[in-house]
PDB file of C-alpha atoms in Angstrom:
ATOM      1  CA  UNK A   1      -1.032  -3.106  15.645  1.00  0.00           C
ATOM      2  CA  UNK A   2      -4.344  -1.737  14.576  1.00  0.00           C
ATOM      3  CA  UNK A   3      -3.726  -2.436  10.850  1.00  0.00           C
ATOM      4  CA  UNK A   4      -3.090  -5.874  11.474  1.00  0.00           C
ATOM      5  CA  UNK A   5      -6.323  -6.486  13.323  1.00  0.00           C
ATOM      6  CA  UNK A   6      -8.411  -4.596  10.734  1.00  0.00           C
ATOM      7  CA  UNK A   7      -6.422  -6.767   7.942  1.00  0.00           C
ATOM      8  CA  UNK A   8      -7.964  -9.857   9.718  1.00  0.00           C
ATOM      9  CA  UNK A   9     -11.481  -8.359   9.795  1.00  0.00           C
ATOM     10  CA  UNK A  10     -11.187  -7.688   6.289  1.00  0.00           C
ATOM     11  CA  UNK A  11      -9.853 -10.823   5.211  1.00  0.00           C
ATOM     12  CA  UNK A  12     -12.373 -12.570   7.226  1.00  0.00           C
ATOM     13  CA  UNK A  13     -15.155 -11.036   5.775  1.00  0.00           C
ATOM     14  CA  UNK A  14     -16.741 -12.870   2.715  1.00  0.00           C
ATOM     15  CA  UNK A  15     -15.283 -10.882  -0.490  1.00  0.00           C
ATOM     16  CA  UNK A  16     -15.650 -10.883  -3.889  1.00  0.00           C
ATOM     17  CA  UNK A  17     -13.866 -13.356  -5.670  1.00  0.00           C
ATOM     18  CA  UNK A  18     -13.755 -11.922  -9.203  1.00  0.00           C
ATOM     19  CA  UNK A  19     -11.080  -9.431 -10.150  1.00  0.00           C
ATOM     20  CA  UNK A  20     -12.009  -5.589  -9.310  1.00  0.00           C
ATOM     21  CA  UNK A  21     -11.705  -3.039 -11.886  1.00  0.00           C
ATOM     22  CA  UNK A  22     -10.634   0.465 -11.330  1.00  0.00           C
ATOM     23  CA  UNK A  23     -11.904   3.627 -13.249  1.00  0.00           C
ATOM     24  CA  UNK A  24      -9.067   3.546 -15.797  1.00  0.00           C
ATOM     25  CA  UNK A  25      -9.868   0.304 -16.986  1.00  0.00           C
ATOM     26  CA  UNK A  26      -7.017  -1.628 -15.281  1.00  0.00           C
ATOM     27  CA  UNK A  27      -7.689  -4.804 -13.828  1.00  0.00           C
ATOM     28  CA  UNK A  28      -7.520  -4.954  -9.985  1.00  0.00           C
ATOM     29  CA  UNK A  29      -6.932  -8.121  -7.762  1.00  0.00           C
ATOM     30  CA  UNK A  30      -7.673  -8.490  -4.447  1.00  0.00           C
ATOM     31  CA  UNK A  31      -4.229  -8.944  -2.463  1.00  0.00           C
ATOM     32  CA  UNK A  32      -4.911  -8.435   1.157  1.00  0.00           C
ATOM     33  CA  UNK A  33      -1.923  -8.940   3.513  1.00  0.00           C
ATOM     34  CA  UNK A  34       0.473  -7.259   5.637  1.00  0.00           C
ATOM     35  CA  UNK A  35       3.333  -5.427   4.435  1.00  0.00           C
ATOM     36  CA  UNK A  36       6.557  -3.685   5.612  1.00  0.00           C
ATOM     37  CA  UNK A  37       7.056  -0.152   3.961  1.00  0.00           C
ATOM     38  CA  UNK A  38       9.891   2.534   3.876  1.00  0.00           C
ATOM     39  CA  UNK A  39       8.961   6.217   2.804  1.00  0.00           C
ATOM     40  CA  UNK A  40      11.905   7.931   1.046  1.00  0.00           C
ATOM     41  CA  UNK A  41      12.711  11.535   0.470  1.00  0.00           C
ATOM     42  CA  UNK A  42      14.826  12.286  -2.658  1.00  0.00           C
ATOM     43  CA  UNK A  43      16.940  15.141  -2.721  1.00  0.00           C
ATOM     44  CA  UNK A  44      20.469  15.582  -4.389  1.00  0.00           C
ATOM     45  CA  UNK A  45      20.789  12.656  -6.346  1.00  0.00           C
ATOM     46  CA  UNK A  46      19.521   9.806  -4.162  1.00  0.00           C
ATOM     47  CA  UNK A  47      16.937   8.904  -1.889  1.00  0.00           C
ATOM     48  CA  UNK A  48      16.940   8.171   1.739  1.00  0.00           C
ATOM     49  CA  UNK A  49      14.496   6.354   4.183  1.00  0.00           C
ATOM     50  CA  UNK A  50      12.594   8.895   6.442  1.00  0.00           C
ATOM     51  CA  UNK A  51      10.005   6.480   8.008  1.00  0.00           C
ATOM     52  CA  UNK A  52       9.557   2.593   8.311  1.00  0.00           C
ATOM     53  CA  UNK A  53       6.367   0.995   9.173  1.00  0.00           C
ATOM     54  CA  UNK A  54       3.662  -1.658   8.530  1.00  0.00           C
ATOM     55  CA  UNK A  55       0.813  -1.034   6.163  1.00  0.00           C
ATOM     56  CA  UNK A  56      -1.765  -3.520   4.689  1.00  0.00           C
ATOM     57  CA  UNK A  57      -2.601  -4.016   0.922  1.00  0.00           C
ATOM     58  CA  UNK A  58      -5.991  -3.962  -0.361  1.00  0.00           C
ATOM     59  CA  UNK A  59      -5.588  -4.621  -3.886  1.00  0.00           C
ATOM     60  CA  UNK A  60      -3.161  -4.288  -6.645  1.00  0.00           C
ATOM     61  CA  UNK A  61      -2.972  -3.915 -10.754  1.00  0.00           C
ATOM     62  CA  UNK A  62      -0.113  -4.287 -13.228  1.00  0.00           C
ATOM     63  CA  UNK A  63       0.730  -0.836 -12.391  1.00  0.00           C
ATOM     64  CA  UNK A  64      -0.326   0.022  -8.862  1.00  0.00           C
ATOM     65  CA  UNK A  65      -1.195  -0.818  -5.446  1.00  0.00           C
ATOM     66  CA  UNK A  66      -4.091   0.298  -2.802  1.00  0.00           C
ATOM     67  CA  UNK A  67      -2.594   0.373   0.645  1.00  0.00           C
ATOM     68  CA  UNK A  68      -4.233   1.016   3.950  1.00  0.00           C
ATOM     69  CA  UNK A  69      -1.821   2.827   6.338  1.00  0.00           C
ATOM     70  CA  UNK A  70      -1.743   4.758   9.742  1.00  0.00           C
ATOM     71  CA  UNK A  71       0.021   7.300   8.450  1.00  0.00           C
ATOM     72  CA  UNK A  72      -0.544   9.626   5.362  1.00  0.00           C
ATOM     73  CA  UNK A  73       2.395  10.091   2.888  1.00  0.00           C
ATOM     74  CA  UNK A  74       3.002  13.194   0.855  1.00  0.00           C
ATOM     75  CA  UNK A  75       1.614  13.022  -2.808  1.00  0.00           C
ATOM     76  CA  UNK A  76       4.691  12.169  -5.290  1.00  0.00           C
ATOM     77  CA  UNK A  77       6.592  10.686  -2.407  1.00  0.00           C
ATOM     78  CA  UNK A  78       8.477   7.374  -3.135  1.00  0.00           C
ATOM     79  CA  UNK A  79       7.519   4.217  -1.037  1.00  0.00           C
ATOM     80  CA  UNK A  80       9.059   0.938  -1.137  1.00  0.00           C
ATOM     81  CA  UNK A  81       6.800  -2.100  -0.361  1.00  0.00           C
ATOM     82  CA  UNK A  82       8.052  -5.195   1.163  1.00  0.00           C
ATOM     83  CA  UNK A  83       6.403  -8.534   0.712  1.00  0.00           C
ATOM     84  CA  UNK A  84       7.874 -10.651   3.483  1.00  0.00           C
ATOM     85  CA  UNK A  85       7.204 -13.807   2.065  1.00  0.00           C
ATOM     86  CA  UNK A  86       9.551 -13.480  -0.979  1.00  0.00           C
ATOM     87  CA  UNK A  87      12.651 -12.087   1.163  1.00  0.00           C
ATOM     88  CA  UNK A  88      13.762  -8.357   0.858  1.00  0.00           C
ATOM     89  CA  UNK A  89      15.811  -8.463  -2.434  1.00  0.00           C
ATOM     90  CA  UNK A  90      13.367 -10.218  -4.560  1.00  0.00           C
ATOM     91  CA  UNK A  91      10.029  -8.638  -3.072  1.00  0.00           C
ATOM     92  CA  UNK A  92      10.745  -4.630  -2.595  1.00  0.00           C
ATOM     93  CA  UNK A  93       8.529  -3.097  -5.064  1.00  0.00           C
ATOM     94  CA  UNK A  94       8.865   0.776  -5.460  1.00  0.00           C
ATOM     95  CA  UNK A  95       5.864   3.249  -6.025  1.00  0.00           C
ATOM     96  CA  UNK A  96       4.784   6.914  -6.299  1.00  0.00           C
ATOM     97  CA  UNK A  97       2.295   7.713  -4.063  1.00  0.00           C
ATOM     98  CA  UNK A  98      -0.513   9.177  -6.270  1.00  0.00           C
ATOM     99  CA  UNK A  99      -3.416   9.964  -3.725  1.00  0.00           C
ATOM    100  CA  UNK A 100      -4.517   9.705   0.044  1.00  0.00           C
ATOM    101  CA  UNK A 101      -7.825   9.704   1.266  1.00  0.00           C
ATOM    102  CA  UNK A 102      -8.507   9.749   5.211  1.00  0.00           C
ATOM    103  CA  UNK A 103     -10.927   6.844   6.317  1.00  0.00           C
ATOM    104  CA  UNK A 104     -12.455   6.715   9.707  1.00  0.00           C
ATOM    105  CA  UNK A 105     -12.596   3.274  11.344  1.00  0.00           C
ATOM    106  CA  UNK A 106     -14.542   3.238  14.535  1.00  0.00           C
ATOM    107  CA  UNK A 107     -12.671   0.453  15.937  1.00  0.00           C
ATOM    108  CA  UNK A 108      -9.265   1.313  14.613  1.00  0.00           C
ATOM    109  CA  UNK A 109      -9.298   5.271  14.587  1.00  0.00           C
ATOM    110  CA  UNK A 110      -8.124   7.491  11.849  1.00  0.00           C
ATOM    111  CA  UNK A 111      -6.319   5.508   8.818  1.00  0.00           C
ATOM    112  CA  UNK A 112      -5.733   6.423   5.034  1.00  0.00           C
ATOM    113  CA  UNK A 113      -6.221   4.717   1.821  1.00  0.00           C
ATOM    114  CA  UNK A 114      -3.144   5.333  -0.290  1.00  0.00           C
ATOM    115  CA  UNK A 115      -3.270   4.859  -4.157  1.00  0.00           C
ATOM    116  CA  UNK A 116       0.179   4.422  -5.455  1.00  0.00           C
ATOM    117  CA  UNK A 117       1.665   3.681  -9.047  1.00  0.00           C
ATOM    118  CA  UNK A 118       4.495   1.415  -9.843  1.00  0.00           C
ATOM    119  CA  UNK A 119       7.829   3.202 -10.629  1.00  0.00           C
ATOM    120  CA  UNK A 120      10.901   1.648 -11.864  1.00  0.00           C
ATOM    121  CA  UNK A 121      14.508   1.901 -10.091  1.00  0.00           C
ATOM    122  CA  UNK A 122      15.462   1.274  -6.420  1.00  0.00           C
ATOM    123  CA  UNK A 123      15.214   3.122  -3.259  1.00  0.00           C
ATOM    124  CA  UNK A 124      18.967   3.443  -2.855  1.00  0.00           C
TER     125      UNK A 124
END
């Protein structure tokens, strides 16, 4: 998959070892790895999974995460991010998409940076 190969390229590049900081002053930590996701549509009194796929995390903070994705989710859409190292039940975190930015990567094509804010609650 394109995102996985880009992830390998980014991981192999020498990076900053110090935590990153965003404009809101919340410390960001490099966290580069592949993950599974579920995009959700809410309606009626619950949520339903409308798309599943693979993404690549770039960094995270106590309340947010920055993703690299092949598709652009809608702003305010809920997304469940799964860290395979921990197993489904313990590792699925729910985020709200706050913004997306297109990113043209010559070797990969069109990708999207997706900024997300953590929310509480379960997907289902």
